Short mmCIF file of C-alpha atoms in Angstrom, two decimals:
data_model
loop_
_atom_site.label_atom_id
_atom_site.label_comp_id
_atom_site.label_asym_id
_atom_site.label_seq_id
_atom_site.Cartn_x
_atom_site.Cartn_y
_atom_site.Cartn_z
CA MET A 1 131.01 91.05 -56.58
CA PRO A 2 127.51 90.17 -57.83
CA ILE A 3 126.97 86.38 -57.61
CA ALA A 4 126.23 85.04 -61.23
CA ARG A 5 122.48 84.38 -61.80
CA SER A 6 123.23 80.70 -62.44
CA LYS A 7 124.58 80.02 -59.36
CA GLN A 8 121.66 81.80 -57.40
CA ILE A 9 118.74 79.85 -59.26
CA ILE A 10 119.41 76.12 -58.65
CA LEU A 11 115.93 74.03 -59.43
CA SER A 12 117.69 71.01 -57.99
CA GLN A 13 117.95 72.71 -54.50
CA THR A 14 114.67 74.66 -54.74
CA SER A 15 112.12 76.04 -57.18
CA TYR A 16 111.01 79.01 -54.66
CA TYR A 17 112.58 82.69 -55.22
CA HIS A 18 112.61 86.03 -53.35
CA CYS A 19 112.92 88.61 -56.23
CA ILE A 20 113.56 92.29 -55.40
CA SER A 21 113.67 95.52 -57.53
CA ARG A 22 114.33 98.81 -56.64
CA CYS A 23 114.00 102.19 -58.95
CA VAL A 24 117.06 104.46 -59.55
CA ARG A 25 118.12 106.76 -56.90
CA LYS A 26 115.21 104.89 -54.55
CA ALA A 27 112.93 107.51 -56.31
CA TYR A 28 109.20 107.60 -55.93
CA LEU A 29 108.67 106.60 -59.70
CA CYS A 30 105.55 104.29 -58.63
CA GLY A 31 103.82 106.57 -56.07
CA PHE A 32 103.32 109.83 -54.77
CA ASP A 33 106.61 111.92 -54.52
CA LYS A 34 106.47 114.28 -51.58
CA TYR A 35 109.54 116.29 -52.90
CA THR A 36 108.53 116.80 -56.41
CA GLY A 37 104.50 116.82 -55.67
CA ALA A 38 104.24 114.34 -58.87
CA ASN A 39 101.76 111.34 -58.20
CA TYR A 40 102.79 108.09 -60.19
CA GLU A 41 100.35 106.06 -57.94
CA HIS A 42 98.70 104.59 -61.05
CA ARG A 43 101.81 102.99 -62.44
CA ARG A 44 101.32 100.33 -59.16
CA SER A 45 98.10 98.94 -60.83
CA TRP A 46 100.61 98.37 -64.34
CA PHE A 47 102.51 96.11 -62.17
CA GLU A 48 99.57 93.79 -60.93
CA THR A 49 98.29 93.79 -64.49
CA ARG A 50 101.32 92.89 -66.21
CA LEU A 51 102.08 90.41 -63.42
CA ASN A 52 98.70 88.66 -64.10
CA LYS A 53 99.49 88.38 -67.73
CA LEU A 54 103.23 86.92 -67.19
CA SER A 55 102.07 84.16 -64.69
CA ASN A 56 99.34 83.29 -67.07
CA ALA A 57 102.23 82.65 -69.84
CA PHE A 58 105.23 81.68 -67.71
CA ALA A 59 105.29 78.28 -66.01
CA ILE A 60 105.87 80.58 -62.97
CA ASP A 61 103.72 80.99 -59.83
CA VAL A 62 103.53 84.17 -57.97
CA CYS A 63 103.05 83.17 -54.22
CA ALA A 64 103.49 86.63 -52.73
CA TYR A 65 104.17 90.12 -53.87
CA ALA A 66 104.20 93.96 -52.79
CA ILE A 67 104.30 96.76 -55.27
CA MET A 68 105.76 99.54 -53.27
CA HIS A 69 106.27 103.53 -54.31
CA ASN A 70 110.02 102.82 -55.24
CA HIS A 71 110.65 99.00 -55.26
CA THR A 72 108.73 95.62 -55.60
CA HIS A 73 108.94 92.34 -53.92
CA LEU A 74 108.06 89.02 -55.51
CA VAL A 75 107.90 85.42 -54.22
CA LEU A 76 107.92 83.42 -57.42
CA HIS A 77 107.48 79.46 -57.83
CA ILE A 78 109.30 77.75 -61.05
CA ASP A 79 107.02 75.05 -62.23
CA ALA A 80 109.52 73.40 -64.98
CA GLN A 81 107.84 70.27 -65.21
CA ARG A 82 104.65 72.34 -66.59
CA THR A 83 106.63 73.20 -69.70
CA LYS A 84 107.12 69.28 -70.59
CA ASN A 85 103.41 68.80 -71.23
CA TRP A 86 103.25 72.03 -73.64
CA ASN A 87 103.65 71.19 -77.25
CA ASP A 88 105.29 73.31 -79.45
CA LEU A 89 102.29 75.27 -80.55
CA GLU A 90 101.28 75.87 -76.92
CA VAL A 91 104.70 77.11 -75.96
CA ILE A 92 104.87 79.36 -79.00
CA LYS A 93 101.34 80.82 -78.24
CA ARG A 94 102.10 81.79 -74.72
CA TRP A 95 105.72 83.38 -75.53
CA HIS A 96 103.83 85.49 -78.27
CA SER A 97 101.17 86.67 -75.86
CA VAL A 98 104.07 88.48 -73.81
CA HIS A 99 106.44 89.23 -76.86
CA PRO A 100 104.19 90.11 -79.99
CA SER A 101 106.20 89.22 -83.36
CA HIS A 102 106.05 88.62 -86.97
CA SER A 103 108.86 86.12 -87.35
CA VAL A 104 108.32 82.57 -88.56
CA SER A 105 107.31 81.22 -85.23
CA ALA A 106 104.32 83.72 -84.83
CA MET A 107 103.11 82.66 -88.61
CA TYR A 108 103.23 78.98 -87.20
CA LEU A 109 100.26 80.31 -85.00
CA ASP A 110 98.01 80.59 -87.89
CA PRO A 111 96.87 77.53 -89.15
CA GLN A 112 96.43 78.62 -92.83
CA GLN A 113 100.22 80.17 -92.84
CA ARG A 114 101.59 76.91 -90.84
CA LYS A 115 100.39 74.98 -93.94
CA LYS A 116 102.90 76.97 -96.16
CA LEU A 117 105.96 76.57 -94.00
CA THR A 118 108.55 74.43 -95.56
CA SER A 119 110.21 71.53 -94.00
CA ILE A 120 113.32 73.59 -92.98
CA GLN A 121 111.16 76.51 -91.97
CA LEU A 122 109.27 74.01 -89.67
CA ALA A 123 112.47 72.59 -88.15
CA THR A 124 113.46 75.99 -87.56
CA VAL A 125 110.03 76.21 -85.54
CA ARG A 126 111.14 73.30 -83.39
CA LYS A 127 114.20 74.50 -82.60
CA ILE A 128 112.87 78.37 -81.50
CA ALA A 129 110.03 76.32 -79.48
CA ASP A 130 112.68 74.46 -77.45
CA ILE A 131 114.44 77.88 -76.68
CA TYR A 132 110.64 79.35 -75.59
CA ARG A 133 110.41 76.44 -73.44
CA GLN A 134 113.37 76.97 -71.47
CA ARG A 135 112.87 80.82 -71.29
CA LEU A 136 108.95 80.09 -69.99
CA CYS A 137 110.40 78.45 -66.78
CA SER A 138 113.22 81.00 -66.42
CA ILE A 139 113.24 83.90 -63.77
CA SER A 140 115.52 85.91 -65.50
CA PHE A 141 113.34 86.19 -68.37
CA PHE A 142 109.98 86.77 -66.48
CA MET A 143 111.49 89.44 -64.32
CA LYS A 144 113.20 91.03 -67.53
CA ALA A 145 109.55 90.72 -69.52
CA LEU A 146 108.18 92.53 -66.21
CA ASN A 147 110.76 95.08 -65.53
CA GLN A 148 111.50 96.35 -68.96
CA TYR A 149 107.91 96.72 -69.92
CA ILE A 150 107.33 98.88 -67.04
CA ALA A 151 110.39 100.89 -67.31
CA LEU A 152 109.36 101.73 -71.01
CA LYS A 153 105.98 102.42 -70.51
CA ALA A 154 107.12 104.95 -67.61
CA ASN A 155 109.84 106.53 -69.73
CA ARG A 156 107.14 107.11 -72.19
CA GLU A 157 104.77 108.70 -70.00
CA ASP A 158 107.56 110.90 -68.91
CA ASP A 159 108.97 111.51 -72.37
CA CYS A 160 112.52 110.77 -71.17
CA THR A 161 115.04 108.03 -71.65
CA GLY A 162 117.42 106.37 -69.30
CA LYS A 163 117.45 103.54 -66.59
CA PHE A 164 114.28 103.47 -64.38
CA TRP A 165 115.58 100.45 -62.19
CA GLU A 166 118.76 100.56 -60.11
CA SER A 167 120.44 97.53 -61.08
CA ARG A 168 119.54 93.89 -62.21
CA PHE A 169 117.04 92.37 -59.95
CA LYS A 170 118.05 90.74 -56.53
CA SER A 171 117.13 87.10 -55.90
CA GLN A 172 116.96 84.80 -52.52
CA ALA A 173 116.68 81.45 -53.05
CA LEU A 174 113.87 80.23 -50.32
CA LEU A 175 115.68 76.42 -49.51
CA ASP A 176 112.58 75.15 -47.23
CA GLU A 177 109.40 75.65 -45.73
CA ARG A 178 110.27 78.11 -42.91
CA ALA A 179 112.08 80.46 -45.50
CA ILE A 180 109.08 80.16 -47.83
CA LEU A 181 106.45 81.24 -45.06
CA SER A 182 108.94 83.86 -43.71
CA CYS A 183 109.63 85.61 -46.96
CA MET A 184 105.90 85.25 -47.69
CA ILE A 185 105.01 86.99 -44.42
CA TYR A 186 108.03 89.47 -45.18
CA VAL A 187 106.50 90.60 -48.42
CA ASP A 188 102.70 90.78 -47.25
CA LEU A 189 103.82 92.99 -44.38
CA ASN A 190 106.09 95.48 -46.37
CA PRO A 191 103.36 98.26 -46.66
CA ILE A 192 102.59 98.18 -42.78
CA ARG A 193 106.34 98.28 -42.11
CA ALA A 194 106.74 101.10 -44.50
CA GLY A 195 103.68 103.13 -42.65
CA ILE A 196 101.82 103.45 -45.63
CA ALA A 197 99.17 100.75 -44.54
CA THR A 198 97.30 100.53 -41.25
CA SER A 199 96.09 97.07 -41.78
CA LEU A 200 96.47 94.21 -44.08
CA GLU A 201 93.09 94.95 -45.51
CA ASN A 202 94.22 98.44 -46.83
CA SER A 203 97.58 97.03 -47.83
CA HIS A 204 96.98 97.85 -51.60
CA TYR A 205 99.05 96.32 -54.46
CA THR A 206 99.87 92.88 -52.05
CA SER A 207 99.26 89.42 -52.49
CA ILE A 208 97.65 89.22 -48.81
CA LYS A 209 94.83 91.93 -50.05
CA LYS A 210 94.15 89.85 -53.13
CA ARG A 211 93.63 86.78 -50.90
CA LEU A 212 91.77 88.83 -48.50
CA SER A 213 89.34 89.89 -50.95
CA ALA A 214 89.10 86.57 -52.53
CA LEU A 215 88.44 84.70 -49.35
CA ARG A 216 85.35 86.93 -49.06
CA THR A 217 83.64 85.16 -51.57
CA GLY A 218 85.19 81.74 -50.39
CA LYS A 219 87.94 81.29 -52.97
CA GLN A 220 91.47 81.80 -53.37
CA PRO A 221 92.54 84.06 -56.32
CA ASN A 222 93.70 82.49 -59.54
CA GLU A 223 96.47 84.65 -59.95
CA LEU A 224 98.50 83.45 -56.99
CA LYS A 225 99.21 80.13 -55.84
CA TYR A 226 97.18 78.38 -53.69
CA LEU A 227 97.62 77.93 -50.06
CA LYS A 228 96.26 74.66 -48.54
CA THR A 229 92.80 74.61 -47.23
CA GLN A 230 90.43 71.67 -46.34
CA PHE A 231 89.31 71.62 -49.89
CA GLU A 232 92.57 72.34 -52.00
CA SER A 233 96.05 70.59 -51.45
CA GLY A 234 98.48 68.68 -52.83
CA SER A 235 101.40 69.60 -55.57
CA SER A 236 99.43 72.68 -56.95
CA CYS A 237 99.37 74.42 -53.49
CA ILE A 238 102.11 75.73 -51.22
CA ASP A 239 102.40 73.19 -47.90
CA ILE A 240 101.02 76.11 -45.77
CA LYS A 241 97.40 76.52 -44.37
CA LEU A 242 95.46 79.45 -45.53
CA GLU A 243 93.82 79.89 -42.35
CA TYR A 244 96.85 79.69 -40.12
CA TYR A 245 98.76 81.84 -42.52
CA ILE A 246 96.43 84.57 -42.42
CA GLN A 247 96.14 84.19 -38.55
CA LEU A 248 100.00 84.55 -38.31
CA LEU A 249 100.21 87.54 -40.74
CA GLN A 250 97.50 89.41 -38.46
CA GLN A 251 99.23 88.70 -35.29
CA THR A 252 102.56 89.91 -36.80
CA ALA A 253 100.95 92.97 -38.12
CA SER A 254 99.14 93.93 -34.98
CA ARG A 255 102.49 93.02 -33.13
CA LEU A 256 104.31 95.51 -35.48
CA LYS A 257 101.79 98.49 -35.28
CA ASN A 258 101.84 97.93 -31.45
CA GLY A 259 105.72 97.82 -30.94
CA SER A 260 107.55 94.74 -31.26
CA GLU A 261 108.99 95.43 -27.71
CA SER A 262 105.46 94.55 -26.62
CA ASN A 263 105.44 91.61 -24.06
CA SER A 264 101.86 91.63 -22.69
CA THR A 265 99.80 88.62 -22.82
CA ASP A 266 97.62 89.58 -25.33
CA GLN A 267 100.61 90.30 -27.58
CA LYS A 268 101.96 86.61 -27.81
CA PHE A 269 102.05 84.70 -30.75
CA LYS A 270 99.57 81.96 -30.87
CA SER A 271 100.42 80.31 -33.88
CA PRO A 272 100.19 76.63 -35.03
CA LEU A 273 102.78 77.63 -37.90
CA LEU A 274 105.49 78.92 -35.45
CA ASN A 275 105.02 75.96 -33.37
CA GLN A 276 105.20 73.36 -36.41
CA PHE A 277 108.30 75.13 -37.82
CA GLU A 278 109.95 75.65 -34.35
CA ILE A 279 110.46 79.44 -34.69
CA SER A 280 111.04 81.38 -31.27
CA GLU A 281 109.02 84.71 -30.97
CA ASN A 282 111.80 86.47 -31.23
CA ASN A 283 113.32 85.04 -34.09
CA TRP A 284 110.04 85.29 -36.07
CA LEU A 285 109.83 89.22 -35.40
CA THR A 286 113.44 89.33 -36.74
CA LEU A 287 112.58 87.14 -39.82
CA SER A 288 109.37 89.15 -40.23
CA THR A 289 111.04 92.57 -40.21
CA SER A 290 114.58 91.71 -41.40
CA LEU A 291 114.73 88.87 -43.73
CA GLU A 292 115.94 90.43 -46.73
CA THR A 293 118.99 92.16 -44.65
CA GLU A 294 119.65 89.16 -42.43
CA PHE A 295 120.20 86.92 -45.22
CA SER A 296 122.24 87.34 -48.60
CA TYR A 297 120.99 85.44 -51.28
CA VAL A 298 119.94 82.04 -49.84
CA VAL A 299 117.53 81.32 -47.18
CA GLY A 300 116.82 78.34 -45.31
CA SER A 301 118.00 76.07 -42.22
CA VAL A 302 121.96 75.20 -41.69
CA SER A 303 121.34 71.65 -43.39
CA SER A 304 119.58 73.07 -46.35
CA MET A 305 122.13 75.91 -46.97
CA GLN A 306 125.06 73.32 -46.07
CA LYS A 307 123.30 71.12 -49.13
CA TYR A 308 123.21 74.49 -51.33
CA LYS A 309 126.81 75.07 -50.74
CA LYS A 310 127.97 71.57 -51.29
CA LYS A 311 125.90 71.55 -54.94
CA LEU A 312 128.05 75.36 -55.55
CA CYS A 313 131.04 73.55 -54.55
CA GLN A 314 132.03 76.74 -52.36
CA LYS A 315 133.96 76.85 -49.22
CA LYS A 316 131.82 79.35 -47.59
CA LEU A 317 128.27 80.68 -47.95
CA LYS A 318 127.05 84.01 -46.46
CA GLY A 319 124.28 83.40 -44.19
CA ILE A 320 124.73 80.16 -42.44
CA SER A 321 125.72 81.74 -38.91
CA THR A 322 122.33 83.73 -39.24
CA ALA A 323 120.62 80.72 -40.08
CA LEU A 324 122.11 78.98 -37.18
CA ARG A 325 120.77 82.01 -35.12
CA LEU A 326 117.37 82.16 -36.51
CA PHE A 327 116.31 78.51 -37.67
CA GLN A 328 117.99 76.45 -34.60
#
């Protein structure tokens, strides 16, 4: 039985989540379908454009993403504190940038119409703003605004109706830094594992492609949450060094292409991150290739998963034995 979303997303335990959406019948509705000859490759760019728009509107940062031919992966960070710094006008402006409307809240955005609103209407606007403020830090509303938009646009293009997505999106709570690192690398390596890319540089429609393109100009992409550098650090960045992240990603990609069974000295991992987080080479290969299947809806160390289980008041939590094997 599916776990209630309210039990999967608990901000007191973590603000990082891995979200996966799959097309119906695993059809190639976002790429080239070799069975029908239809090419939907252009739809993958729809995702990037929409994702950028949503991350600018919501108090949700995109840490990593991979837009595949029949499914998508996102690593998202919720910054609920950010919404508390927005006044009602800012909240309404952000919400309606994604959901255009002619409601009383939309009227509030126009200075001329705002003057004409009655006290009752203004009170209504304040209540609506509180609702929007909660929604702007909700992964459920973020994913709805992303997936529903793509489904409607694709159905219009195909001149058809019906489901585009297989079911509601799947989410995994990333409880600690080891889980965040493993999941981001797992997501960025999707095209290479699937055999549709031969290198990180030609892994199109991924966050690593965008990071590497920006790095050539000495910058980090504004569309993604920053990784740590000598110039950028603090709460606005993920506590993982950009240089080490790319190094580990390149080594893992090379190992996957050459076969995970390779044990030559040249293929050994030489990563400060694996040393920092005390992850063995064999465990790392499992995490970077099978994280989604190895864990259920929670990823992290045994201690962090025990705290999560206690918060949910559950007797059992799937994945603790996996965490004991891979993160200890």
